[in-house]
mmCIF file of C-alpha atoms and ligand atoms in Angstrom:
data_model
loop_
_atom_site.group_PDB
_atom_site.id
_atom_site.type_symbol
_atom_site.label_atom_id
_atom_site.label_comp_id
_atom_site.label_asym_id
_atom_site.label_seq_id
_atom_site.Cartn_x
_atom_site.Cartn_y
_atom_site.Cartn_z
ATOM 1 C CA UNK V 18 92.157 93.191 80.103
ATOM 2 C CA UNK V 19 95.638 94.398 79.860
ATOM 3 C CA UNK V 20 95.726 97.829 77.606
ATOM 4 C CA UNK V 21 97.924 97.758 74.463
ATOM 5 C CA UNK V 22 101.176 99.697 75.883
ATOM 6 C CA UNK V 23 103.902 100.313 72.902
ATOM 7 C CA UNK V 24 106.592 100.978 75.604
ATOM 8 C CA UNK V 25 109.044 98.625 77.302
ATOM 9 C CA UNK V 26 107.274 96.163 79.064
ATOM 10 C CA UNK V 27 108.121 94.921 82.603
ATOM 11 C CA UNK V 28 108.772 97.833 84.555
ATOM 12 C CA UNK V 29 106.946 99.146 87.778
ATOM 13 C CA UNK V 30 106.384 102.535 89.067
ATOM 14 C CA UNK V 31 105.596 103.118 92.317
ATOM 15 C CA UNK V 32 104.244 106.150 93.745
ATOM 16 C CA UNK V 33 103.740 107.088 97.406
ATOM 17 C CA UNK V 34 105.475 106.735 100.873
ATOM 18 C CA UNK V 35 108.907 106.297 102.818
ATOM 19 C CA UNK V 36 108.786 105.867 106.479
ATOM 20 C CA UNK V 37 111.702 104.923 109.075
ATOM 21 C CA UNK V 38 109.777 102.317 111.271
ATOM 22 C CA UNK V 39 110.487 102.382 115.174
ATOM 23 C CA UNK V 40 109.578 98.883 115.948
ATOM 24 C CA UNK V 41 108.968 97.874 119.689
ATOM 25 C CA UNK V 42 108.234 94.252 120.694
ATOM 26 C CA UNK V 43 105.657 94.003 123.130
ATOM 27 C CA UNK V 44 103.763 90.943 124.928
ATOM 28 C CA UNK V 45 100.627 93.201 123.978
ATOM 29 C CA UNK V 46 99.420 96.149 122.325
ATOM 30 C CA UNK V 47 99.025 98.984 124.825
ATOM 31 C CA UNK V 48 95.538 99.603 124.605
ATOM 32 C CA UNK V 49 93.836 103.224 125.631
ATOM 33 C CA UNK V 50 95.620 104.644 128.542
ATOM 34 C CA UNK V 51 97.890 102.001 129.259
ATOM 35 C CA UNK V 52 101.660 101.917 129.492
ATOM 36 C CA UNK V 53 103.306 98.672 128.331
ATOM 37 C CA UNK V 54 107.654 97.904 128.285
ATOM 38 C CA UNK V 55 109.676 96.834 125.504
ATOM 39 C CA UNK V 56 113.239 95.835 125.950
ATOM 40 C CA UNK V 57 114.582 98.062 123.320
ATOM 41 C CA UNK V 58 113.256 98.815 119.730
ATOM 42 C CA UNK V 59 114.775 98.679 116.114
ATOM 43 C CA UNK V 60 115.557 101.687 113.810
ATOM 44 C CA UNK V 61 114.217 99.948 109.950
ATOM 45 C CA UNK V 62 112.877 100.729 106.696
ATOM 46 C CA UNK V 63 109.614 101.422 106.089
ATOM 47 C CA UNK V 64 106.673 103.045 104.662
ATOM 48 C CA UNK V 65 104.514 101.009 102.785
ATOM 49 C CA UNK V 66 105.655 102.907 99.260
ATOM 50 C CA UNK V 67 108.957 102.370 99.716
ATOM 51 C CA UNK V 68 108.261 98.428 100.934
ATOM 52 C CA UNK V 69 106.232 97.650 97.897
ATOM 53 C CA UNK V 70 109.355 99.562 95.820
ATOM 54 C CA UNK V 71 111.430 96.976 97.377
ATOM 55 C CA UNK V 72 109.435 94.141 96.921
ATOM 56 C CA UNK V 73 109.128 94.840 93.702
ATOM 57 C CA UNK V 74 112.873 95.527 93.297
ATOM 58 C CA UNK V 75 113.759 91.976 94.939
ATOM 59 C CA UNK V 76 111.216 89.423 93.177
ATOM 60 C CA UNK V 77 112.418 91.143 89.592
ATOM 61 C CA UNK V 78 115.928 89.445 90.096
ATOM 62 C CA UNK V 79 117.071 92.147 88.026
ATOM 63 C CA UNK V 80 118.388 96.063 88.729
ATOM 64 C CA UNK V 81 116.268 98.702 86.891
ATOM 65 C CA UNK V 82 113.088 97.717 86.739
ATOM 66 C CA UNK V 83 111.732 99.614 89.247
ATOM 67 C CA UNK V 84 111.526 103.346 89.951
ATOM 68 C CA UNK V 85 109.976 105.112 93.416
ATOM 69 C CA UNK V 86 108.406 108.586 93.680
ATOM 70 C CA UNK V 87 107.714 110.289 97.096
ATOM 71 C CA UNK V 88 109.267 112.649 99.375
ATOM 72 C CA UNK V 89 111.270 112.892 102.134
ATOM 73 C CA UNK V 90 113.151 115.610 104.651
ATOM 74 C CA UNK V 91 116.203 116.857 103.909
ATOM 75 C CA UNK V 92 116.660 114.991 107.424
ATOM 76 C CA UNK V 93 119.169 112.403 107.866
ATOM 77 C CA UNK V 94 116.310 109.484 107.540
ATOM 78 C CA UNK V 95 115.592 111.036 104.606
ATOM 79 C CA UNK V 96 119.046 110.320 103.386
ATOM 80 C CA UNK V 97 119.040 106.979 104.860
ATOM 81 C CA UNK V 98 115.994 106.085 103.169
ATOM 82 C CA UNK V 99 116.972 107.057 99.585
ATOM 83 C CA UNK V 100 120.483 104.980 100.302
ATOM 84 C CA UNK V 101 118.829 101.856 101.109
ATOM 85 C CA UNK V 102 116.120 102.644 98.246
ATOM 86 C CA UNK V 103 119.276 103.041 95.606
ATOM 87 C CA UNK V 104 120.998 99.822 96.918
ATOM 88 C CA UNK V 105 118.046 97.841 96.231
ATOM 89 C CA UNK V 106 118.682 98.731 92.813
ATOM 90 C CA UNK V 107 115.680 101.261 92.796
ATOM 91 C CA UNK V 108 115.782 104.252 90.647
ATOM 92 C CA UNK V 109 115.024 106.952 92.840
ATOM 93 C CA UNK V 110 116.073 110.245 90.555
ATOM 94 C CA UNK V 111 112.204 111.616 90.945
ATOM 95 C CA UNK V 112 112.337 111.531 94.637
ATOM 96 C CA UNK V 113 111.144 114.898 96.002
ATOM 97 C CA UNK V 114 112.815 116.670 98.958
ATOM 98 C CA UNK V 115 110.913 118.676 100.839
ATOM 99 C CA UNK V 116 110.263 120.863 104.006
ATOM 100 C CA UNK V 117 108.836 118.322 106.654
ATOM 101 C CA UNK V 118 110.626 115.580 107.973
ATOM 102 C CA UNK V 119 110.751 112.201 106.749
ATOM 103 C CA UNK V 120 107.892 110.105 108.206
ATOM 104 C CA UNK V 121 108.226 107.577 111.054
ATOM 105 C CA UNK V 122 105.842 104.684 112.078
ATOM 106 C CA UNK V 123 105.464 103.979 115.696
ATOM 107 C CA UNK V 124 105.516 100.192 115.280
ATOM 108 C CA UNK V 125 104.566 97.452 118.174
ATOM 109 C CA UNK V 126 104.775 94.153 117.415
ATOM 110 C CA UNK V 127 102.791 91.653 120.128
ATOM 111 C CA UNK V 128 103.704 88.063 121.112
ATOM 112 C CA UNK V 129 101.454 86.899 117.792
ATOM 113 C CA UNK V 130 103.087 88.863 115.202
ATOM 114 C CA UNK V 131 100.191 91.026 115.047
ATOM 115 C CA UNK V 132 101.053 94.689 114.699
ATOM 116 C CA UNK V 133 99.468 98.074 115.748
ATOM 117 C CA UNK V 134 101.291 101.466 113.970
ATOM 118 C CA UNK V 135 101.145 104.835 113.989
ATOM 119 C CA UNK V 136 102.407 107.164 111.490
ATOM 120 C CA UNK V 137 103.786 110.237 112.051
ATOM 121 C CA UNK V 138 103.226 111.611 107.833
ATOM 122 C CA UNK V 139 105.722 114.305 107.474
ATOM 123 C CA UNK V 140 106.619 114.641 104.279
ATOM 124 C CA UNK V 141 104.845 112.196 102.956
ATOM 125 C CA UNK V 142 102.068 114.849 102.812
ATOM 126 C CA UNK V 143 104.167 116.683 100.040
ATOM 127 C CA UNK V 144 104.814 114.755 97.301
ATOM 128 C CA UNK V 145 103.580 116.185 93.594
ATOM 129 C CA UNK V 146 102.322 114.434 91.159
ATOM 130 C CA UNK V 147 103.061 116.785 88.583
ATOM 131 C CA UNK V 148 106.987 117.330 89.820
ATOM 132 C CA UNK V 149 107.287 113.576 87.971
ATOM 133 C CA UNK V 150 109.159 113.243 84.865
ATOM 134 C CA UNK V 151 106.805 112.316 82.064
ATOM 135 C CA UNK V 152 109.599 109.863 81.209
ATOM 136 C CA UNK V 153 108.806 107.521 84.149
ATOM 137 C CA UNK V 154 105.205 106.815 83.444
ATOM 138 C CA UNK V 155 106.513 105.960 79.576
ATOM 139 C CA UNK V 156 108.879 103.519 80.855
ATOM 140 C CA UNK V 157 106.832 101.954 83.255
ATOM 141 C CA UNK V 158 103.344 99.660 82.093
ATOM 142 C CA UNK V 159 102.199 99.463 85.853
ATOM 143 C CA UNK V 160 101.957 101.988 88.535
ATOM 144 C CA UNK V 161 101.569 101.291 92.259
ATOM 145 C CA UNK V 162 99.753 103.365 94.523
ATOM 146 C CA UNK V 163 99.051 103.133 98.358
ATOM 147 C CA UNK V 164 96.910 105.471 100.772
ATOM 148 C CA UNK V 165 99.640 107.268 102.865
ATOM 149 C CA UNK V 166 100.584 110.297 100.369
ATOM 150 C CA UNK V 167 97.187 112.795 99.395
ATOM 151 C CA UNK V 168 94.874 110.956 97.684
ATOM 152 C CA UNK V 169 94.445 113.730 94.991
ATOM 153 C CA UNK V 170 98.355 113.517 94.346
ATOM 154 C CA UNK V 171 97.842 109.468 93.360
ATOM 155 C CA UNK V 172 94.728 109.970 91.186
ATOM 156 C CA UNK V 173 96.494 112.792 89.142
ATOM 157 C CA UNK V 174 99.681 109.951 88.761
ATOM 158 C CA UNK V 175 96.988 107.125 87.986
ATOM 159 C CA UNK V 176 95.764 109.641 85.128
ATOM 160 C CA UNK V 177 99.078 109.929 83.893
ATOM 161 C CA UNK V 178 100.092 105.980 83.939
ATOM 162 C CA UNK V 179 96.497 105.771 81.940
ATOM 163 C CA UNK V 180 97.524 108.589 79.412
ATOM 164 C CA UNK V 181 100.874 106.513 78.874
ATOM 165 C CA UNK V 182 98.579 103.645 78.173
ATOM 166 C CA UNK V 183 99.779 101.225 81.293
ATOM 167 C CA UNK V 184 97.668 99.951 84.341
ATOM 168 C CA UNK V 185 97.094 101.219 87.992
ATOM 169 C CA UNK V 186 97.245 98.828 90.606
ATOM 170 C CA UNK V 187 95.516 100.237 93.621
ATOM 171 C CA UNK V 188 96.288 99.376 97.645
ATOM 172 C CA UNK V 189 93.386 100.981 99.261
ATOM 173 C CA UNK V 190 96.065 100.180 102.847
ATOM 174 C CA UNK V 191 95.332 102.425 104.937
ATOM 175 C CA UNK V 192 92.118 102.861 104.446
ATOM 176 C CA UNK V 193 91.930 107.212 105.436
ATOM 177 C CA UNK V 194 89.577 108.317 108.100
ATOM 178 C CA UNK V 195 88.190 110.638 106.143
ATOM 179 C CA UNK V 196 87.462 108.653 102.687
ATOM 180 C CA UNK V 197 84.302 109.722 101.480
ATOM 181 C CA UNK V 198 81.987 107.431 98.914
ATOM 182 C CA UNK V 199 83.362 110.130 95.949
ATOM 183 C CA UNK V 200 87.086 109.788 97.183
ATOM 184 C CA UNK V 201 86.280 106.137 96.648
ATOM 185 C CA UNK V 202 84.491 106.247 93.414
ATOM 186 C CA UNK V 203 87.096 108.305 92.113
ATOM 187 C CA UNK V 204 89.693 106.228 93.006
ATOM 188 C CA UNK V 205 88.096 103.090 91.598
ATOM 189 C CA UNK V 206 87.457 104.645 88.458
ATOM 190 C CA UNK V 207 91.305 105.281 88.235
ATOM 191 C CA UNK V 208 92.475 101.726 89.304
ATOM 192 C CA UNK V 209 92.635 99.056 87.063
ATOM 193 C CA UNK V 210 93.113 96.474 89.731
ATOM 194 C CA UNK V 211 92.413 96.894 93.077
ATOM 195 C CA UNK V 212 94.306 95.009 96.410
ATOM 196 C CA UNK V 213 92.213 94.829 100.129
ATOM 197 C CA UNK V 214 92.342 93.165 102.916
ATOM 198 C CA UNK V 215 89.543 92.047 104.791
ATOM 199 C CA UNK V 216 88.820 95.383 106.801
ATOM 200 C CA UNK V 217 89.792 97.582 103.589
ATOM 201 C CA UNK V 218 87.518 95.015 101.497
ATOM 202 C CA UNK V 219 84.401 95.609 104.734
ATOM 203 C CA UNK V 220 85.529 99.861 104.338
ATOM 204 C CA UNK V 221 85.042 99.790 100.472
ATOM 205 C CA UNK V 222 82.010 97.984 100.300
ATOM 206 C CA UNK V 223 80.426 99.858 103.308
ATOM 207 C CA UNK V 224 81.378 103.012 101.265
ATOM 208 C CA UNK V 225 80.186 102.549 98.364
ATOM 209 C CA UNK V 226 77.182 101.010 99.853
ATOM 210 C CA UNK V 227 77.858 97.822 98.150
ATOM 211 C CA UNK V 228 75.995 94.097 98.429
ATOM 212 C CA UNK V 229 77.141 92.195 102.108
ATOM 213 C CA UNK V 230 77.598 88.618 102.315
ATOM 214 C CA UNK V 231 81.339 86.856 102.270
ATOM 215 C CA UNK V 232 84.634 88.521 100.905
ATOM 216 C CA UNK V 233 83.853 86.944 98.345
ATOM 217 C CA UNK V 234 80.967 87.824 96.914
ATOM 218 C CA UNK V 235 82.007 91.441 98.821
ATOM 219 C CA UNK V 236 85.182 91.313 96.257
ATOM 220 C CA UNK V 237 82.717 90.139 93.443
ATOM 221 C CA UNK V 238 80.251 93.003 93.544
ATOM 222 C CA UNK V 239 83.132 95.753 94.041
ATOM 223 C CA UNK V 240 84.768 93.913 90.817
ATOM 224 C CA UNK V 241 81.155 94.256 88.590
ATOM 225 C CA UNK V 242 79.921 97.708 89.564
ATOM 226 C CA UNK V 243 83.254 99.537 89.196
ATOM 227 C CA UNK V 244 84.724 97.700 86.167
ATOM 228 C CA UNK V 245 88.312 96.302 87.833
ATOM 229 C CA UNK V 246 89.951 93.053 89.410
ATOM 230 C CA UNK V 247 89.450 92.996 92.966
ATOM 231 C CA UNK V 248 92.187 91.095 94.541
ATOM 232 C CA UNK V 249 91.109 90.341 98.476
ATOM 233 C CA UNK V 250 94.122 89.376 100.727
ATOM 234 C CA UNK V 251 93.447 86.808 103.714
ATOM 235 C CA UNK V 252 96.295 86.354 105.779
ATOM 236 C CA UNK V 253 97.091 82.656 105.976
ATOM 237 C CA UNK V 254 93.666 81.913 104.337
ATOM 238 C CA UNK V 255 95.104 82.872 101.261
ATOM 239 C CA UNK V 256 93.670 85.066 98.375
ATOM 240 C CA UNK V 257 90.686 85.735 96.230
ATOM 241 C CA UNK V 258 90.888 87.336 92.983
ATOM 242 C CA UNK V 259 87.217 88.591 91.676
ATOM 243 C CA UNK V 260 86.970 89.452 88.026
ATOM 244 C CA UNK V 261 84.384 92.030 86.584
ATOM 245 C CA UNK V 262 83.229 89.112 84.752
ATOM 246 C CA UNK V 263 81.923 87.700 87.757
ATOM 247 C CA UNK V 264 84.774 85.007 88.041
ATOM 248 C CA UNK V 265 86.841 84.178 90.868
ATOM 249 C CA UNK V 266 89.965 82.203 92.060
ATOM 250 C CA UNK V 267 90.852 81.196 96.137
ATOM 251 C CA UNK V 268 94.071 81.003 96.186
ATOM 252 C CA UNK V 269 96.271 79.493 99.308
ATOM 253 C CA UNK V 270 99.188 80.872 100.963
ATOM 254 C CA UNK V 271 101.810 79.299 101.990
ATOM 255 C CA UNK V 272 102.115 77.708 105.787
ATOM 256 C CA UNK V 273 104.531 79.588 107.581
ATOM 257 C CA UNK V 274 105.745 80.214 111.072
ATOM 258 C CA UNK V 275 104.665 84.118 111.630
ATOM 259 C CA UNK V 276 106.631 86.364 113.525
ATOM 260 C CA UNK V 277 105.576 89.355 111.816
ATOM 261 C CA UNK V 278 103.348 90.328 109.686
ATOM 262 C CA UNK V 279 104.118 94.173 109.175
ATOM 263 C CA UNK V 280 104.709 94.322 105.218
ATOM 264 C CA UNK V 281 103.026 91.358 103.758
ATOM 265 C CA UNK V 282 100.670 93.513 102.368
ATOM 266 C CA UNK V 283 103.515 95.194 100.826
ATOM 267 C CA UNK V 284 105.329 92.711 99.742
ATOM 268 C CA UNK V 285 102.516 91.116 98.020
ATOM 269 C CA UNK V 286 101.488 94.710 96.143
ATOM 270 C CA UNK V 287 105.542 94.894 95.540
ATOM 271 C CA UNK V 288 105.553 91.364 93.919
ATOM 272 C CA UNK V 289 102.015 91.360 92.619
ATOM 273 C CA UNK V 290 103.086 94.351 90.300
ATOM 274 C CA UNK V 291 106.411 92.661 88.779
ATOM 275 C CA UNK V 292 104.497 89.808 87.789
ATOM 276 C CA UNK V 293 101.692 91.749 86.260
ATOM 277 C CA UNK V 294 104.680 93.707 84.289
ATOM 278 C CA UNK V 295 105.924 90.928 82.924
ATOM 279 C CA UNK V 296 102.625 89.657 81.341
ATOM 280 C CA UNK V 297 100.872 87.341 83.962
ATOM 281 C CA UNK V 298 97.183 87.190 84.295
ATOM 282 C CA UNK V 299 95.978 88.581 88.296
ATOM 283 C CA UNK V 300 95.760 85.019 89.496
ATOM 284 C CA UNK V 301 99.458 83.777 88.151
ATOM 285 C CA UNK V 302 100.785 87.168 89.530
ATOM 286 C CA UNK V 303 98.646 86.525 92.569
ATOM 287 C CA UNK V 304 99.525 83.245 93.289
ATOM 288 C CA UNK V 305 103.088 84.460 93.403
ATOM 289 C CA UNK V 306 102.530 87.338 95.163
ATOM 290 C CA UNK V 307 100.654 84.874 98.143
ATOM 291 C CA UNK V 308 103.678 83.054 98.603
ATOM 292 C CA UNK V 309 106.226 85.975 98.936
ATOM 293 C CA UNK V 310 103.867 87.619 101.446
ATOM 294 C CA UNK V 311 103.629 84.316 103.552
ATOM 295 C CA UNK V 312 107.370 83.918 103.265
ATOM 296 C CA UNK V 313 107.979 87.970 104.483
ATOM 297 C CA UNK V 314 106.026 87.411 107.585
ATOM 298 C CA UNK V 315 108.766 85.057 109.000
ATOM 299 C CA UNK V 316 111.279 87.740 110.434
ATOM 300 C CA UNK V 317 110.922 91.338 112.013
ATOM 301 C CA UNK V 318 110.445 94.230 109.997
ATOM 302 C CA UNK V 319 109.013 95.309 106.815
ATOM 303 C CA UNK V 320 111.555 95.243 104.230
ATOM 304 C CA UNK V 321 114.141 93.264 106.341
ATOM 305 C CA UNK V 322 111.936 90.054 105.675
ATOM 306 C CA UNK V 323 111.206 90.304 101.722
ATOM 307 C CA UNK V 324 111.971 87.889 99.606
ATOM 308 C CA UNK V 325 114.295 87.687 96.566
ATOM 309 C CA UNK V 326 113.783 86.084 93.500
ATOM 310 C CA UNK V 327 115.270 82.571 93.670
ATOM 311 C CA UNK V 328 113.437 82.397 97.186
ATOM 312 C CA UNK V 329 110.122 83.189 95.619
ATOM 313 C CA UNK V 330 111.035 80.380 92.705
ATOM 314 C CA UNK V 331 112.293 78.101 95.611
ATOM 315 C CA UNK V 332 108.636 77.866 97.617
ATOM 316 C CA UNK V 333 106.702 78.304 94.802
ATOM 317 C CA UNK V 334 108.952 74.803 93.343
ATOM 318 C CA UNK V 335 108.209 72.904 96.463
ATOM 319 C CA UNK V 336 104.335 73.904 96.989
ATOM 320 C CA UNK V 337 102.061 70.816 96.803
HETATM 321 O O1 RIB D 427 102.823 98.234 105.770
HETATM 322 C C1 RIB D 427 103.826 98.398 106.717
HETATM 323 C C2 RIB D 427 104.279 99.821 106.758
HETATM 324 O O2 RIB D 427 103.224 100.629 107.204
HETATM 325 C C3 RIB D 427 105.419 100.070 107.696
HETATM 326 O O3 RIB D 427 106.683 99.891 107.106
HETATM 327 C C4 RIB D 427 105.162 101.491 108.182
HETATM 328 O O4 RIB D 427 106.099 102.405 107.726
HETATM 329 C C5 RIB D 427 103.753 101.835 107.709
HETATM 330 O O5 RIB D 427 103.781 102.701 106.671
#
């Protein structure tokens, strides 16, 4: 259930990282010891706070709606970065500069669109929670968080967003190495909706030492023990979105030709969280959110591929 929030609705916070992705194209992923050849690679955008920021920024139609908190160097990425964040129409005032450089993701891309990445965290390791100005989380009624800035950092912002009465929407991508069943139970306790994908949905329930079965009933059981929506993201199978009321939608994505599928995640998070802001229920924002992920994974790069607005409108117009 949405909480009563006095302030001015339809605005999205989002908390967490900024990456500039080095993106290779390969034939296949090197595996363990092996050396493969690209024929060059591509300086982009990235980080999967920043994406969802942008998302978010593009499916609004609007300027101002969204604001981004996280850190970078005082590196020329870093500058970069906050450019391309500001000419999205992103309000990046809160974002902290700090003494490591801005991170990087080692990106390769094979002849599926399937992607393998590495990032180097810099300072995405340094961002504060409590360097944000209480004004954001009074503006905002949703906050966004992902899992590549210290997980103690997001659960102090989701505690703020709750204090200012709005909603946490939680992208448990990537899942950390070391997340420990209390990490997780902590975290769950502070989200108010939480997104997975299939592995992330298999990590949480293995955690938390959850019922097996389908993703399905996998989403269900996360969504009745701790008390939140569990949205499950499929790839070109679509959605499910799990109520704590034991309830649950498929929904289908759309049919695309993939050539990449870094940021779909993203941009569904991104667009999930302006729909939620602007009143839908989790399926209507989900149902969106499908077909702007489907439609991102049809060019290279994270951010390069998101849709606006009026493309969103267009698909969703022409589904069956
Ligand atoms: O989700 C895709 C993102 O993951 C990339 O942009 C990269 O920066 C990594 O953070």
């Amino acid at each position: 259930m949405p909480r009563p929030h006095s302030n001015d609705p339809g605005s999205v916070f989002v908390f967490g990282s900024v990456n500039i992705d080095l993106v290779c194209r390969v034939n296949s992923i090197a595996r363990p010891g092996e050396t493969v050849l690209s024929p060059r690679y591509e300086q982009l955008f990235g980080g999967k706070g920043a994406n969802q920021a942008v998302a978010a920024a593009r499916a609004s139609g609007e300027g101002g709606r969204v604001s981004f908190v996280g850190a970078v160097g005082s590196d020329d990425l870093g500058v970069a970065a906050t450019e391309q964040l500001k000419a999205e129409g992103i309000d990046t005032d809160g974002l902290q500069i700090v003494s490591e450089r801005t991170g990087c993701a080692f990106i390769s891309i094979d002849a599926r669109g399937e992607n393998a990445i590495t990032v180097a965290s810099g300072a995405n390791r340094l961002p504060e929670a409590a360097k944000i100005d209480p004004s954001v989380f009074d503006k905002a009624n949703i906050l966004v968080l992902q899992m590549e800035v210290p997980l103690g950092e997001s659960l102090a912002a989701a505690r703020l967003m709750h204090a200012a009465g709005g909603r946490v929407v939680v992208n448990l991508a990537p899942v950390p190495g070391d997340l420990s069943r209390d990490d997780l139970t902590g975290l769950v306790s502070e989200a108010d909706i939480l997104v997975v994908n299939e592995s992330e949905l298999e990590a949480a329930s293995a955690l938390s030492e959850g019922a097996g079965g389908t993703v399905a009933e996998k989403a269900a059981d996360l969504s009745r023990r701790f008390g939140l929506a569990v949205i499950a993201t499929l790839g070109a199978e679509g959605v499910i979105v799990s109520q704590m009321d034991g309830t649950a939608q498929t929904i289908p994505a759309l049919a695309v030709e993939v050539v990449d599928t870094t940021g779909a995640g993203d941009t569904f998070v991104g667009v999930l969280a302006v729909a939620l802001s602007s009143g839908l229920s989790e399926a209507e924002a989900a149902g969106r959110a499908a077909v702007a992920a489907s439609l991102s994974c049809r060019k290279v790069g994270a951010q390069t591929a998101m849709p606006r607005a009026e493309e969103i409108e267009a698909a969703l117009a022409g589904r069956p």
